[in-house]
Backbone as a printed PyTorch tensor [residue, N CA C, xyz], in Angstrom:
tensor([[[-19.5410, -34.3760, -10.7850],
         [-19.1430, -33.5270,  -9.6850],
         [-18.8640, -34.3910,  -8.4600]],

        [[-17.7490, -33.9460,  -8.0280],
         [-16.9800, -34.9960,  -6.6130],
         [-17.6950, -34.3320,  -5.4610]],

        [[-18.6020, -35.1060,  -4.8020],
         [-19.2530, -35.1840,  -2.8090],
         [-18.0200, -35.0690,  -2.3240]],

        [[-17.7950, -33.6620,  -1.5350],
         [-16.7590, -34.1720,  -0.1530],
         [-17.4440, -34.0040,   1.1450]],

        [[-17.1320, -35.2820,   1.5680],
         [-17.9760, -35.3470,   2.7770],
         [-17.0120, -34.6740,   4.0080]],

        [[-18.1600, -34.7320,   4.9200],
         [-17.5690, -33.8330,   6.1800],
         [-16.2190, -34.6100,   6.9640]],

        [[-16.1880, -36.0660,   6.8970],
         [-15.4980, -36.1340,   7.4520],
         [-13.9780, -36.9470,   6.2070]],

        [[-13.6660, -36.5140,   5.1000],
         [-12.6800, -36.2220,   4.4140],
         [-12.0860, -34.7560,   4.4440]],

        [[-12.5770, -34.1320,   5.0920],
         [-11.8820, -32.5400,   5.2400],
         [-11.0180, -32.2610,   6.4230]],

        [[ -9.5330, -32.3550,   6.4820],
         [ -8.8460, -32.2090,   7.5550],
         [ -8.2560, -30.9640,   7.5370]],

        [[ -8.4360, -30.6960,   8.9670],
         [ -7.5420, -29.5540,   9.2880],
         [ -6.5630, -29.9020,  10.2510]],

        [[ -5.2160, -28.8550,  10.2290],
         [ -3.9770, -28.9360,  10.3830],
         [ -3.9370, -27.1150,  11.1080]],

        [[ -4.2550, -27.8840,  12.5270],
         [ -3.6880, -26.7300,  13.3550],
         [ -2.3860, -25.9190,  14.2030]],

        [[ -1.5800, -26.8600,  13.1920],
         [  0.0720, -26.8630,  14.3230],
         [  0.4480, -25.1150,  13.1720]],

        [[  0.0060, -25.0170,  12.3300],
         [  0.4010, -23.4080,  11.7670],
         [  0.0560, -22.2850,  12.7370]],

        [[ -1.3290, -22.6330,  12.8880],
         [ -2.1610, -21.4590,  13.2690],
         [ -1.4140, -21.5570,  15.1610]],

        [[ -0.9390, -22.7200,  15.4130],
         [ -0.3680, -23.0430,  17.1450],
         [  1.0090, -22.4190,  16.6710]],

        [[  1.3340, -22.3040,  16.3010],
         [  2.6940, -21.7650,  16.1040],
         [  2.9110, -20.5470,  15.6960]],

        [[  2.2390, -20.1010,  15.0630],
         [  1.7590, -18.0590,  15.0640],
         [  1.2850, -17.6050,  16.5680]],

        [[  0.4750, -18.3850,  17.1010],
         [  0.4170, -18.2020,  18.3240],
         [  1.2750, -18.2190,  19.5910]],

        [[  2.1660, -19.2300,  19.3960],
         [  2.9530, -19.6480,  20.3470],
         [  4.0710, -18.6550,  20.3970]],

        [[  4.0630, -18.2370,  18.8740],
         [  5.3510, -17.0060,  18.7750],
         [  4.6240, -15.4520,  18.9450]],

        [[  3.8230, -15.4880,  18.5250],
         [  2.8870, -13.9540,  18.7250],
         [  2.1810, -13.6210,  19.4890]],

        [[  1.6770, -14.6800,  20.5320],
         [  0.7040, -14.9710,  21.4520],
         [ -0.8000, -14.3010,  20.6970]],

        [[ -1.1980, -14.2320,  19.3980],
         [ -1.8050, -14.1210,  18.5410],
         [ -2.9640, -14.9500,  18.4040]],

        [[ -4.2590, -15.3200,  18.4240],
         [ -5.2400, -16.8780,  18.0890],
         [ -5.8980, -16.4800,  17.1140]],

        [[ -5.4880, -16.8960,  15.7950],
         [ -6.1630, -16.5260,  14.5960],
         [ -7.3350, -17.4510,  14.6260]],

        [[ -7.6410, -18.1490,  15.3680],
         [ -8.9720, -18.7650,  15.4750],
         [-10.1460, -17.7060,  15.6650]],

        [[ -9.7000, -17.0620,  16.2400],
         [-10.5310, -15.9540,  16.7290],
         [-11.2130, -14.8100,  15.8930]],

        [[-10.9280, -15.2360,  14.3090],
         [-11.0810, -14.0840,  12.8800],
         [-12.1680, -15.1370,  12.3500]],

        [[-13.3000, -14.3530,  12.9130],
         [-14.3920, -14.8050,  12.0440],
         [-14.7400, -14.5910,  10.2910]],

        [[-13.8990, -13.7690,  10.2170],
         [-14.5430, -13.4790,   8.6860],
         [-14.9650, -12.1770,   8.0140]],

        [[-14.9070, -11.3650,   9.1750],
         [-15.4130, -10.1660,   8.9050],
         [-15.5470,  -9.1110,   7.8310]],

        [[-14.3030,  -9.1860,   7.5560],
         [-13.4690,  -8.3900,   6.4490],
         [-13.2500,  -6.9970,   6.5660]],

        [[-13.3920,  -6.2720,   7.8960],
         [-13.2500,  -4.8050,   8.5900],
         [-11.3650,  -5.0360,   8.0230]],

        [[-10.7930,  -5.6010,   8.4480],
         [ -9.0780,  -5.5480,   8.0890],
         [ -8.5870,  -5.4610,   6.7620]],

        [[ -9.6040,  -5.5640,   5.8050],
         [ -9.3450,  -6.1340,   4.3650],
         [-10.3930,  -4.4100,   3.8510]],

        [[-11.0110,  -3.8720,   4.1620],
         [-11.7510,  -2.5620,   3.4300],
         [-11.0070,  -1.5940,   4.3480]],

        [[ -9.8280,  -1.8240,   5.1440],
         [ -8.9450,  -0.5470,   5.7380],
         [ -7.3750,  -0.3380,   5.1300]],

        [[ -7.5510,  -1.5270,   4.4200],
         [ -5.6800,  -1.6590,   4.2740],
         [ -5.1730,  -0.9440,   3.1230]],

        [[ -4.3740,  -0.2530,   3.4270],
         [ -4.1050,   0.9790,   2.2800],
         [ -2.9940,   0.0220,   1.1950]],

        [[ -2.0540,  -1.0940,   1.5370],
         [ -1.6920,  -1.9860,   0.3230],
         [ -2.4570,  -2.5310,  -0.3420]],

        [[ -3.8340,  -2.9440,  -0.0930],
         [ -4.5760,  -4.3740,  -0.2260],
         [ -4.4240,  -4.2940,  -1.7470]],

        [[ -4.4030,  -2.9760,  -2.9790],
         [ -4.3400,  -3.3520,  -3.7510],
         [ -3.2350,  -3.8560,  -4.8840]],

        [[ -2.5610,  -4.3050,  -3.7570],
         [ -0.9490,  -4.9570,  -4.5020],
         [ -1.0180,  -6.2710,  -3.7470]],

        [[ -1.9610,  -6.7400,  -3.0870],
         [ -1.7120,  -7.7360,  -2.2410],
         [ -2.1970,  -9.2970,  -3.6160]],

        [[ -2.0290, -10.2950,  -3.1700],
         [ -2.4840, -11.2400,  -4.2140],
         [ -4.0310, -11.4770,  -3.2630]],

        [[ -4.2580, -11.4810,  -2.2500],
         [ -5.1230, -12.2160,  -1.3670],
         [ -4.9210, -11.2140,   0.4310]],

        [[ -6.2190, -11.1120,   0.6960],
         [ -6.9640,  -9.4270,   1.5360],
         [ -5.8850, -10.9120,   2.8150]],

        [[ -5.6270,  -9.7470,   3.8470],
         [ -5.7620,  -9.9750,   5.1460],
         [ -6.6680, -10.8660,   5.7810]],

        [[ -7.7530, -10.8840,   5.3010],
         [ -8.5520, -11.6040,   5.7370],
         [ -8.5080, -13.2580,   5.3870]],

        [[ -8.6470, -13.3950,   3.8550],
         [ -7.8270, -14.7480,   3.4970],
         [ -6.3240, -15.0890,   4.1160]],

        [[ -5.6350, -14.3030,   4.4660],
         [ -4.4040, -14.9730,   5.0400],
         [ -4.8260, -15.1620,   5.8040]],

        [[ -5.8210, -14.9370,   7.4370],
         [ -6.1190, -15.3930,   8.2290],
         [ -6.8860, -16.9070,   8.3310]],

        [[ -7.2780, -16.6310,   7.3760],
         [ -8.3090, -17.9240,   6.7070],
         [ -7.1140, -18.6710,   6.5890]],

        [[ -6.4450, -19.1030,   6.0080],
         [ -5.4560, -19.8280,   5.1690],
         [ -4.6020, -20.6270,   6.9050]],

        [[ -4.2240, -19.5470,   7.3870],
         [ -3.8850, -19.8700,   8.7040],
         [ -4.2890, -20.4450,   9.4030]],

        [[ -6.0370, -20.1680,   9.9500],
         [ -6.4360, -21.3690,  10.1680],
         [ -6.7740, -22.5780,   9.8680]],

        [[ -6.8120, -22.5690,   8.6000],
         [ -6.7180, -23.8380,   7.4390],
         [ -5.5700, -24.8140,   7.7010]],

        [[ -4.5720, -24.6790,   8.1530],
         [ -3.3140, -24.9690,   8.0920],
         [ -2.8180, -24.6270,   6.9540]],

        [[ -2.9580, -24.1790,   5.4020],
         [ -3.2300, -23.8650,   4.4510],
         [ -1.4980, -23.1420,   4.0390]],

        [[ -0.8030, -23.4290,   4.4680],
         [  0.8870, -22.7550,   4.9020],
         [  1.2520, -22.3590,   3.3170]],

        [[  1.3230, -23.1850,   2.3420],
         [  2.0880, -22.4570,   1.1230],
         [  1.0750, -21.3540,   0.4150]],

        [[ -0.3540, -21.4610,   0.8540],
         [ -0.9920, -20.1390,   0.3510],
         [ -0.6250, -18.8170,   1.0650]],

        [[ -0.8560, -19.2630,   2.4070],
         [ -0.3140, -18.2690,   3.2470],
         [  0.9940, -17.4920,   2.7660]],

        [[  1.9370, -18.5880,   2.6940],
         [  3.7370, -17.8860,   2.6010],
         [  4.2840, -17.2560,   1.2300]],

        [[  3.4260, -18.3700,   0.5470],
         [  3.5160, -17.7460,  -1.1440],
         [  3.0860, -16.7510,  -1.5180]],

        [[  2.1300, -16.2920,  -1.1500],
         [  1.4620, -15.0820,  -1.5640],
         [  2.2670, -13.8440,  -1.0740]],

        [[  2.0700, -12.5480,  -2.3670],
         [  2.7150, -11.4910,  -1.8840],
         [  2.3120, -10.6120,  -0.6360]],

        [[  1.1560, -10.7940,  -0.4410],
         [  0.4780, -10.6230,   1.5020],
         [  1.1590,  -9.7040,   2.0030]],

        [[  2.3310, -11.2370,   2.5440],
         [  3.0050, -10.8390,   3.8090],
         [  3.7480,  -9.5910,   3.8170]],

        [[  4.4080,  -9.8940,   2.1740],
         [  6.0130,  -8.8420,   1.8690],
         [  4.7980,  -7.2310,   1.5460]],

        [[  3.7490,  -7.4650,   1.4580],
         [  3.4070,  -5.8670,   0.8260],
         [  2.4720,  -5.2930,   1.9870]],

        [[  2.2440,  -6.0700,   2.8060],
         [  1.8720,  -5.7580,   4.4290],
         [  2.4870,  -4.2810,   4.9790]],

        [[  2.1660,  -2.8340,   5.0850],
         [  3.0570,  -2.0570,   5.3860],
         [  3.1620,  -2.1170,   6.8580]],

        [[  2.6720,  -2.6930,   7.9910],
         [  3.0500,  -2.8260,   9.3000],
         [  2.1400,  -1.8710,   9.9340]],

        [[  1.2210,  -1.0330,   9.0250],
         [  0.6620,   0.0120,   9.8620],
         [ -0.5740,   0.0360,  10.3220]],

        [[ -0.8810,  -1.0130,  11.0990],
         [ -1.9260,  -1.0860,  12.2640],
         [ -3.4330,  -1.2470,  11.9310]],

        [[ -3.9110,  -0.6350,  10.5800],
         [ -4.6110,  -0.2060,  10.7430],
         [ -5.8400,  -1.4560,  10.3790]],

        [[ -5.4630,  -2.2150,   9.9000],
         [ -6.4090,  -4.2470,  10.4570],
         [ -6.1570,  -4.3110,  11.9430]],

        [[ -5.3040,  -4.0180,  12.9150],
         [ -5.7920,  -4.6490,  13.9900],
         [ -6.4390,  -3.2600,  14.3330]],

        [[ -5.9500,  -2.1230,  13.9990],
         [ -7.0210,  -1.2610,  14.9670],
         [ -8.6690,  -1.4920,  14.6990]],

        [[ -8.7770,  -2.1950,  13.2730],
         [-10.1830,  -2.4500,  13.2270],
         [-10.7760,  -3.6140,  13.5450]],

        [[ -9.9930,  -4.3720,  13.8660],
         [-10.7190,  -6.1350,  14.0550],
         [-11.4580,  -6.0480,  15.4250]],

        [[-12.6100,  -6.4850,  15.5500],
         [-13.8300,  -6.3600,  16.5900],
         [-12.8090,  -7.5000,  17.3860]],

        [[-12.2940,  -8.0980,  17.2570],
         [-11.4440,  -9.4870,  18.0050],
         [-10.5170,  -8.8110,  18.6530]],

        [[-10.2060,  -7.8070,  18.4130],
         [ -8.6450,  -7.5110,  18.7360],
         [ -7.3340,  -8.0290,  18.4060]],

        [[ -7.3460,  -8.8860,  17.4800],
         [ -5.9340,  -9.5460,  16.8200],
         [ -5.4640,  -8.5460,  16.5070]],

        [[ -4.5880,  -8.6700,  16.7290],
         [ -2.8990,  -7.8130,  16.2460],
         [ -2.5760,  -8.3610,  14.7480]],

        [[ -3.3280,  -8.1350,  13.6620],
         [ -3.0850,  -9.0760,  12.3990],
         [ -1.9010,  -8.8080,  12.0080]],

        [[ -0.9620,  -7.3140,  12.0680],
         [ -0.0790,  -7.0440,  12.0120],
         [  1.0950,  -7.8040,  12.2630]],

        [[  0.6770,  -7.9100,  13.5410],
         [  2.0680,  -8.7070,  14.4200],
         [  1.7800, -10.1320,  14.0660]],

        [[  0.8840, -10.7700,  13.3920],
         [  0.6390, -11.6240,  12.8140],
         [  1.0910, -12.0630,  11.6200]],

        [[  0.9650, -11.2600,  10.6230],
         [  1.9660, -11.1960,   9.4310],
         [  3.1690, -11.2030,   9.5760]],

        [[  3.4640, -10.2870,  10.8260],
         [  5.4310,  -9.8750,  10.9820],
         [  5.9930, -11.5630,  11.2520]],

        [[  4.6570, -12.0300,  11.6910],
         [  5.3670, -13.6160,  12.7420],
         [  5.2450, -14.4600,  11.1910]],

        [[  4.6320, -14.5120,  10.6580],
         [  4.7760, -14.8140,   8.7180],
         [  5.9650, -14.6540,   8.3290]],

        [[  6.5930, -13.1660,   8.4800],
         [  7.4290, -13.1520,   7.4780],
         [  8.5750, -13.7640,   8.4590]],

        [[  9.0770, -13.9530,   9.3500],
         [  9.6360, -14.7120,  10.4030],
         [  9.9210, -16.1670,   9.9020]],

        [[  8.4440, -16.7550,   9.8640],
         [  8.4430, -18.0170,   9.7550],
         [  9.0670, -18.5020,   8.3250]],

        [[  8.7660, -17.7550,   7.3060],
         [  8.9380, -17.5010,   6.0750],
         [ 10.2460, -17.7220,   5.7030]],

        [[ 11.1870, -17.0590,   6.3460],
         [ 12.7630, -16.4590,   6.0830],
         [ 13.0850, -17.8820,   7.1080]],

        [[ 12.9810, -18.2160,   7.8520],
         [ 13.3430, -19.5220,   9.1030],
         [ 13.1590, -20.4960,   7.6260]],

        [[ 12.0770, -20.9130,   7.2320],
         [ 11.9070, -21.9890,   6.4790],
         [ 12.2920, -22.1480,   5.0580]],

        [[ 12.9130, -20.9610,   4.5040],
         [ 13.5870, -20.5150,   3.5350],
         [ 12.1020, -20.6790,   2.2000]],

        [[ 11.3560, -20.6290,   2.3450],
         [ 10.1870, -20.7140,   1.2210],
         [ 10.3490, -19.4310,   0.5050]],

        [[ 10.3190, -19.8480,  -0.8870],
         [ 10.3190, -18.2110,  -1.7070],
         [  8.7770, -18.1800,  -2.1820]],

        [[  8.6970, -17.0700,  -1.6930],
         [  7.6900, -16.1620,  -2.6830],
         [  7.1450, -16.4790,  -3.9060]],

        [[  5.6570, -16.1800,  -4.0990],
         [  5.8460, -16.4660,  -5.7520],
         [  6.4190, -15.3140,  -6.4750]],

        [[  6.5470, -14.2330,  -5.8820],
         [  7.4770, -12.9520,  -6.1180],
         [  8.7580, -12.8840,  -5.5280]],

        [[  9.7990, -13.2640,  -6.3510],
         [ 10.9780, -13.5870,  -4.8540],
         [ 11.9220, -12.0330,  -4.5300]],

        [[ 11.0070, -11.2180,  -5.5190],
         [ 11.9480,  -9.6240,  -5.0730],
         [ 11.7090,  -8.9840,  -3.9580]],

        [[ 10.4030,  -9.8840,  -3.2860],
         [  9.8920,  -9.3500,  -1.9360],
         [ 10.5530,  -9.2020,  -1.2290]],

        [[ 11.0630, -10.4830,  -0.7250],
         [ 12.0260, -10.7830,   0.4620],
         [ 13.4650,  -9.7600,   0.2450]],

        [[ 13.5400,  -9.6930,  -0.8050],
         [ 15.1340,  -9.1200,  -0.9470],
         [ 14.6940,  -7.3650,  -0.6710]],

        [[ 13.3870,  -6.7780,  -1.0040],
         [ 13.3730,  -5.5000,  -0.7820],
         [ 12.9050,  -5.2310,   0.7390]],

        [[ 12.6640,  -6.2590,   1.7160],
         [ 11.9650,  -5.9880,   2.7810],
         [ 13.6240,  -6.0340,   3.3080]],

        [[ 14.2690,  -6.7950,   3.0200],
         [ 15.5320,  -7.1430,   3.8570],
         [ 16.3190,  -5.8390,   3.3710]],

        [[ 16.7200,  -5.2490,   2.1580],
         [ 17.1870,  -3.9320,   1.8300],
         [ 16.2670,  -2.9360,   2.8570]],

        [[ 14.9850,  -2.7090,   3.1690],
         [ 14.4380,  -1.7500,   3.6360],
         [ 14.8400,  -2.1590,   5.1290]],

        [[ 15.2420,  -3.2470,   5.9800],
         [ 15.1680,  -3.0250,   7.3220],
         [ 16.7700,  -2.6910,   7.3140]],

        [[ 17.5960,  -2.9780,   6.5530],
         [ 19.3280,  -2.5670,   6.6560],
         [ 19.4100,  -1.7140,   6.2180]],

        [[ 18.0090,  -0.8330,   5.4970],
         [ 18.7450,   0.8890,   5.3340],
         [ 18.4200,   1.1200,   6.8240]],

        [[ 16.7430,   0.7520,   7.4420],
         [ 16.4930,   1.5900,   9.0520],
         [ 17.6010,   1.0020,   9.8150]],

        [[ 17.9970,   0.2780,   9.9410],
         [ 19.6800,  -0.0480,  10.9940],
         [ 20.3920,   0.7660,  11.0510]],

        [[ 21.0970,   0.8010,   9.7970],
         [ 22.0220,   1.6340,   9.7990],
         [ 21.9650,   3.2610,   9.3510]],

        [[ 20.8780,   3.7110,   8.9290],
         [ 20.1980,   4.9840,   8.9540],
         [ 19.6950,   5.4850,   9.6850]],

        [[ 18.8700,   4.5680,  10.0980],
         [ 17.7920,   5.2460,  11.3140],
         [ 16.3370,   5.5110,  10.7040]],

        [[ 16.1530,   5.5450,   9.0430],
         [ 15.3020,   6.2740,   8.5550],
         [ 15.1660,   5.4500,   7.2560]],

        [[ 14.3960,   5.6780,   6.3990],
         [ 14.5670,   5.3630,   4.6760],
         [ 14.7470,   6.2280,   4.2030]],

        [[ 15.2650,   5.4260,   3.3350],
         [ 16.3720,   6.2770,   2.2020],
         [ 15.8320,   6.2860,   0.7300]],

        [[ 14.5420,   6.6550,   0.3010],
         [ 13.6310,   5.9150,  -1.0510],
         [ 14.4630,   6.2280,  -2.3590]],

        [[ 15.4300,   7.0560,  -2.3160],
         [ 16.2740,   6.9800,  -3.7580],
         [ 17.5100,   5.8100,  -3.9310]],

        [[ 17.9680,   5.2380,  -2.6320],
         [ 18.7420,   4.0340,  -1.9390],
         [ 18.4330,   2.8840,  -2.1940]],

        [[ 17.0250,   2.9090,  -1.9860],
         [ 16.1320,   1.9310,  -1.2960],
         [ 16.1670,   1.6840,  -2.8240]],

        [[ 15.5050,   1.9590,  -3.8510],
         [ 15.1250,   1.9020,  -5.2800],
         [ 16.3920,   1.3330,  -6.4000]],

        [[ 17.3980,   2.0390,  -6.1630],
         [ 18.7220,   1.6910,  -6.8080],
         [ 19.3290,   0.5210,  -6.2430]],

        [[ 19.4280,   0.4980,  -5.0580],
         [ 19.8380,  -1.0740,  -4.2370],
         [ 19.0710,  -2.0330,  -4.8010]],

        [[ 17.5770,  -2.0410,  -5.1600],
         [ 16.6150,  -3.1260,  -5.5150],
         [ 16.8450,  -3.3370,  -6.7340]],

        [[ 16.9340,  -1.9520,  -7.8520],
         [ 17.3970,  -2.7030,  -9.2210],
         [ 18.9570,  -2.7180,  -9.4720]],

        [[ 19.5330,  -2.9670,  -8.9920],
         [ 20.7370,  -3.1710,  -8.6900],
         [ 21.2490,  -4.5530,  -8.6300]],

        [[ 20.3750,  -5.1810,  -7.4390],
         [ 20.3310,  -6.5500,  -6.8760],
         [ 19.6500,  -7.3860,  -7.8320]],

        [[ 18.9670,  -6.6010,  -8.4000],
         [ 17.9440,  -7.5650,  -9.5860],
         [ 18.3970,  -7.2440, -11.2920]],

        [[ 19.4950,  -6.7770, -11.3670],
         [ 19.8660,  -6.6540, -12.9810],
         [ 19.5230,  -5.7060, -13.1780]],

        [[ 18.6280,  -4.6710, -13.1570],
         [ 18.2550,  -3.7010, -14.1220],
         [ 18.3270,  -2.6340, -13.1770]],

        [[ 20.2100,  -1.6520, -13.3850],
         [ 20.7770,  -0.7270, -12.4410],
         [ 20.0980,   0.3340, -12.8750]],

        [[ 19.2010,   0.9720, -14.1740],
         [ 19.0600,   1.8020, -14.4030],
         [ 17.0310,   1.9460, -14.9140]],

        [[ 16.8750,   1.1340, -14.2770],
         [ 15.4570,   1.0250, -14.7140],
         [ 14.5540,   2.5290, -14.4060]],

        [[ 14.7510,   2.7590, -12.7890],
         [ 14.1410,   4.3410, -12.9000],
         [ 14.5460,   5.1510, -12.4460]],

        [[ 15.9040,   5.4010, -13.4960],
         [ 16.4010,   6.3060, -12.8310],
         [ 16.0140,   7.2540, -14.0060]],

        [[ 15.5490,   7.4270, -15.2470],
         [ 14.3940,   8.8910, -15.4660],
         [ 13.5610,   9.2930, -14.6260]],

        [[ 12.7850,   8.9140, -14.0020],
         [ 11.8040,   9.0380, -13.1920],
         [ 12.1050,   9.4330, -11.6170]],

        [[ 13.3850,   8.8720, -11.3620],
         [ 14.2190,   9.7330, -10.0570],
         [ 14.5300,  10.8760, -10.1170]],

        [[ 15.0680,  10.9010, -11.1340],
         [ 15.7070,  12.5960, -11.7720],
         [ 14.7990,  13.4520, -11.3990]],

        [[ 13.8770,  13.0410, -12.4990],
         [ 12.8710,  14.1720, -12.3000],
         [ 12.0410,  14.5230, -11.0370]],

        [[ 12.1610,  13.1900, -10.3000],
         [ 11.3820,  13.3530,  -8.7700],
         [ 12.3200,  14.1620,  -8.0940]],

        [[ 13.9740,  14.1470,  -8.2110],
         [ 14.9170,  15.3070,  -7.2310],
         [ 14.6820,  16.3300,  -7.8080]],

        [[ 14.4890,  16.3980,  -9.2060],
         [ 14.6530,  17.8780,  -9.5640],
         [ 13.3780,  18.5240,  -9.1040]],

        [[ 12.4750,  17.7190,  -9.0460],
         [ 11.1350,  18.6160,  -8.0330],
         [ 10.8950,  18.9320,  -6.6910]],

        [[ 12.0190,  18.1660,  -6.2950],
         [ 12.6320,  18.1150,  -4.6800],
         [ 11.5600,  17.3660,  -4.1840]],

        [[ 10.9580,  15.9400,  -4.7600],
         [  9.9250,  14.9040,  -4.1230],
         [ 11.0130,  13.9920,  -3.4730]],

        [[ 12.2790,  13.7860,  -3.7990],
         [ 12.8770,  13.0410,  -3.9770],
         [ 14.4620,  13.3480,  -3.3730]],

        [[ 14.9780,  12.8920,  -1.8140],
         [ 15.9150,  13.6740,  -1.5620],
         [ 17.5700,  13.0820,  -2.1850]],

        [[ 18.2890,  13.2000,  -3.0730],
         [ 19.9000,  12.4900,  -3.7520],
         [ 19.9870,  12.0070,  -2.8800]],

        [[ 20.5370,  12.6770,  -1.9290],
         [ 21.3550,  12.0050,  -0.4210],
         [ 20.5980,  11.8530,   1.0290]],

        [[ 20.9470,  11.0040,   1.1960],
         [ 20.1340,  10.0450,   2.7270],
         [ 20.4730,  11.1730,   3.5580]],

        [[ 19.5690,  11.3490,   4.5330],
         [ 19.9080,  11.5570,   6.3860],
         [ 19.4840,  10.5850,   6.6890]],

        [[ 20.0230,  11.1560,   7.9850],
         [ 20.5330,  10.0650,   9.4520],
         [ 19.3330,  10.7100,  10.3890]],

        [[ 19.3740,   9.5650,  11.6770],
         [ 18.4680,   9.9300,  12.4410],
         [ 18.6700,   9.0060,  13.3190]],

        [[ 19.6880,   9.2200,  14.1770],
         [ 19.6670,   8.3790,  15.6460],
         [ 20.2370,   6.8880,  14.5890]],

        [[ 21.4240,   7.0060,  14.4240],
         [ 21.3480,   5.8760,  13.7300],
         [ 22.3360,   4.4000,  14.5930]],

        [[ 22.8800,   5.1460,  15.7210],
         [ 23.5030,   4.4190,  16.6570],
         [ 22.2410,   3.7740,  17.2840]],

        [[ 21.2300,   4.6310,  17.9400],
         [ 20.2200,   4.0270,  18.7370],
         [ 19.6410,   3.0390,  17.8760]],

        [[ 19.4310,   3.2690,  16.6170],
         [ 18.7640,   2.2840,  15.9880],
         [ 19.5400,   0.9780,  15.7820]],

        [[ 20.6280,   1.0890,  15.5170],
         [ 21.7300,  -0.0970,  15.7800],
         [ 21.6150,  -0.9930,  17.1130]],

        [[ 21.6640,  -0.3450,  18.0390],
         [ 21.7180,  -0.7540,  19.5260],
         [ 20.3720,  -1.6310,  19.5140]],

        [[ 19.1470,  -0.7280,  19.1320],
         [ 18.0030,  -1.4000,  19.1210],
         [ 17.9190,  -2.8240,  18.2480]],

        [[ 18.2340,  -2.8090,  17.4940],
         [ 18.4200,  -3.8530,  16.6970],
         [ 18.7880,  -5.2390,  17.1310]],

        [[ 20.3950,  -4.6080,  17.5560],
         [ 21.3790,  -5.6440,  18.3710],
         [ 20.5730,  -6.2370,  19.9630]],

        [[ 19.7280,  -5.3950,  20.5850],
         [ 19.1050,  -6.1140,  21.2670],
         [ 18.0800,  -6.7120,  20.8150]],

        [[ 17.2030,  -6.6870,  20.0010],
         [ 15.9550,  -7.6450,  19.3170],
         [ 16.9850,  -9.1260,  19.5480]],

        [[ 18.3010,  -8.9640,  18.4430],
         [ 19.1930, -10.2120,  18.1120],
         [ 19.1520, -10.8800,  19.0720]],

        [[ 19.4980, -10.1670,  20.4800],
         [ 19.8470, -11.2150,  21.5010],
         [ 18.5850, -11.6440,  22.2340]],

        [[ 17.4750, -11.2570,  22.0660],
         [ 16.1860, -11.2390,  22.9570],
         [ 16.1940, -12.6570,  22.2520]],

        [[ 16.1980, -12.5190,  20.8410],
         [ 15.6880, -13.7080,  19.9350],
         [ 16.3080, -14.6820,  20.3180]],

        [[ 17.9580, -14.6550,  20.6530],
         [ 18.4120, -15.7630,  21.2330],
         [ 17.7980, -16.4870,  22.4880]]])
């Protein structure tokens, strides 16, 4: 069995400075708790809790972090930072992930992630809304298999779970909104 001593263990803080610098975010500040990781209604599609990505982050630990399906199955909905005793925004933490992610071109160890997060923000652009019978056919579409569920669609319209055709909803404003993020970013 290999001794690692204390001072062979380096850490690499320019990750965790750079989530910060873009999120104004200090994942230093995530003790461990795991309140973000027993609230998250994905966690069980995730490869590794909220809480390890924070870990990983401060690790400098970057291809566990980016590789993992985490980031892409993250639904954005609050409900890790509404619980973190720290107050991190883990949310806006991940979003600055998938940012960094798409900038550095790293794939996934799932690479259908990226392609369904990017289908889901160009249906809200130009919709205004999601479109989940769109959203589903665009993904196996893009990935070879045009007809994978479409039994299982059928039967979701014919129960009316499931609407054929998209609405709209403010779909100019949502455009506009968009087009200004673009230029802020510039």
């Amino acid at each position: 069995m290999k001794v690692v001593k204390q001072e062979d263990i380096k850490l690499d803080s320019s990750f965790a400075e750079e989530i910060a610098r873009r999120s104004s975010e200090n994942v230093f500040l995530c003790y461990q708790c795991r309140k973000c990781a027993s609230g998250c209604p994905s966690r069980m599609f995730m490869d590794s809790t909220p809480t390890e990505l924070m870990r990983y982050a401060q690790l400098g630990m970057i291809d566990e972090a980016m590789k993992k399906n985490t980031i892409w199955y993250c639904l954005s909905c609050q409900t890790c930072s509404t619980r973190c005793p720290q107050d991190i925004d883990i949310a806006h933490v991940i979003d600055t992930m998938r940012i960094i992610v798409q900038e550095r071109k790293i794939r996934a160890d799932d690479n259908k992630l990226p392609l369904f997060n990017r289908l889901w923000m160009t249906m809200i652009k130009y919709m205004g809304r999601a479109y989940e019978a769109g959203l589903v056919a665009s993904l196996n579409l893009f990935t070879g298999r045009p007809t994978k569920d479409m039994a299982l669609g059928m039967k979701m319209i014919k129960k009316g779970k499931l609407k054929l055709f998209p609405s709209f909803k403010k779909p100019f404003a949502t455009m506009r909104m968009f087009s200004r993020a673009r230029k802020l970013k510039k």
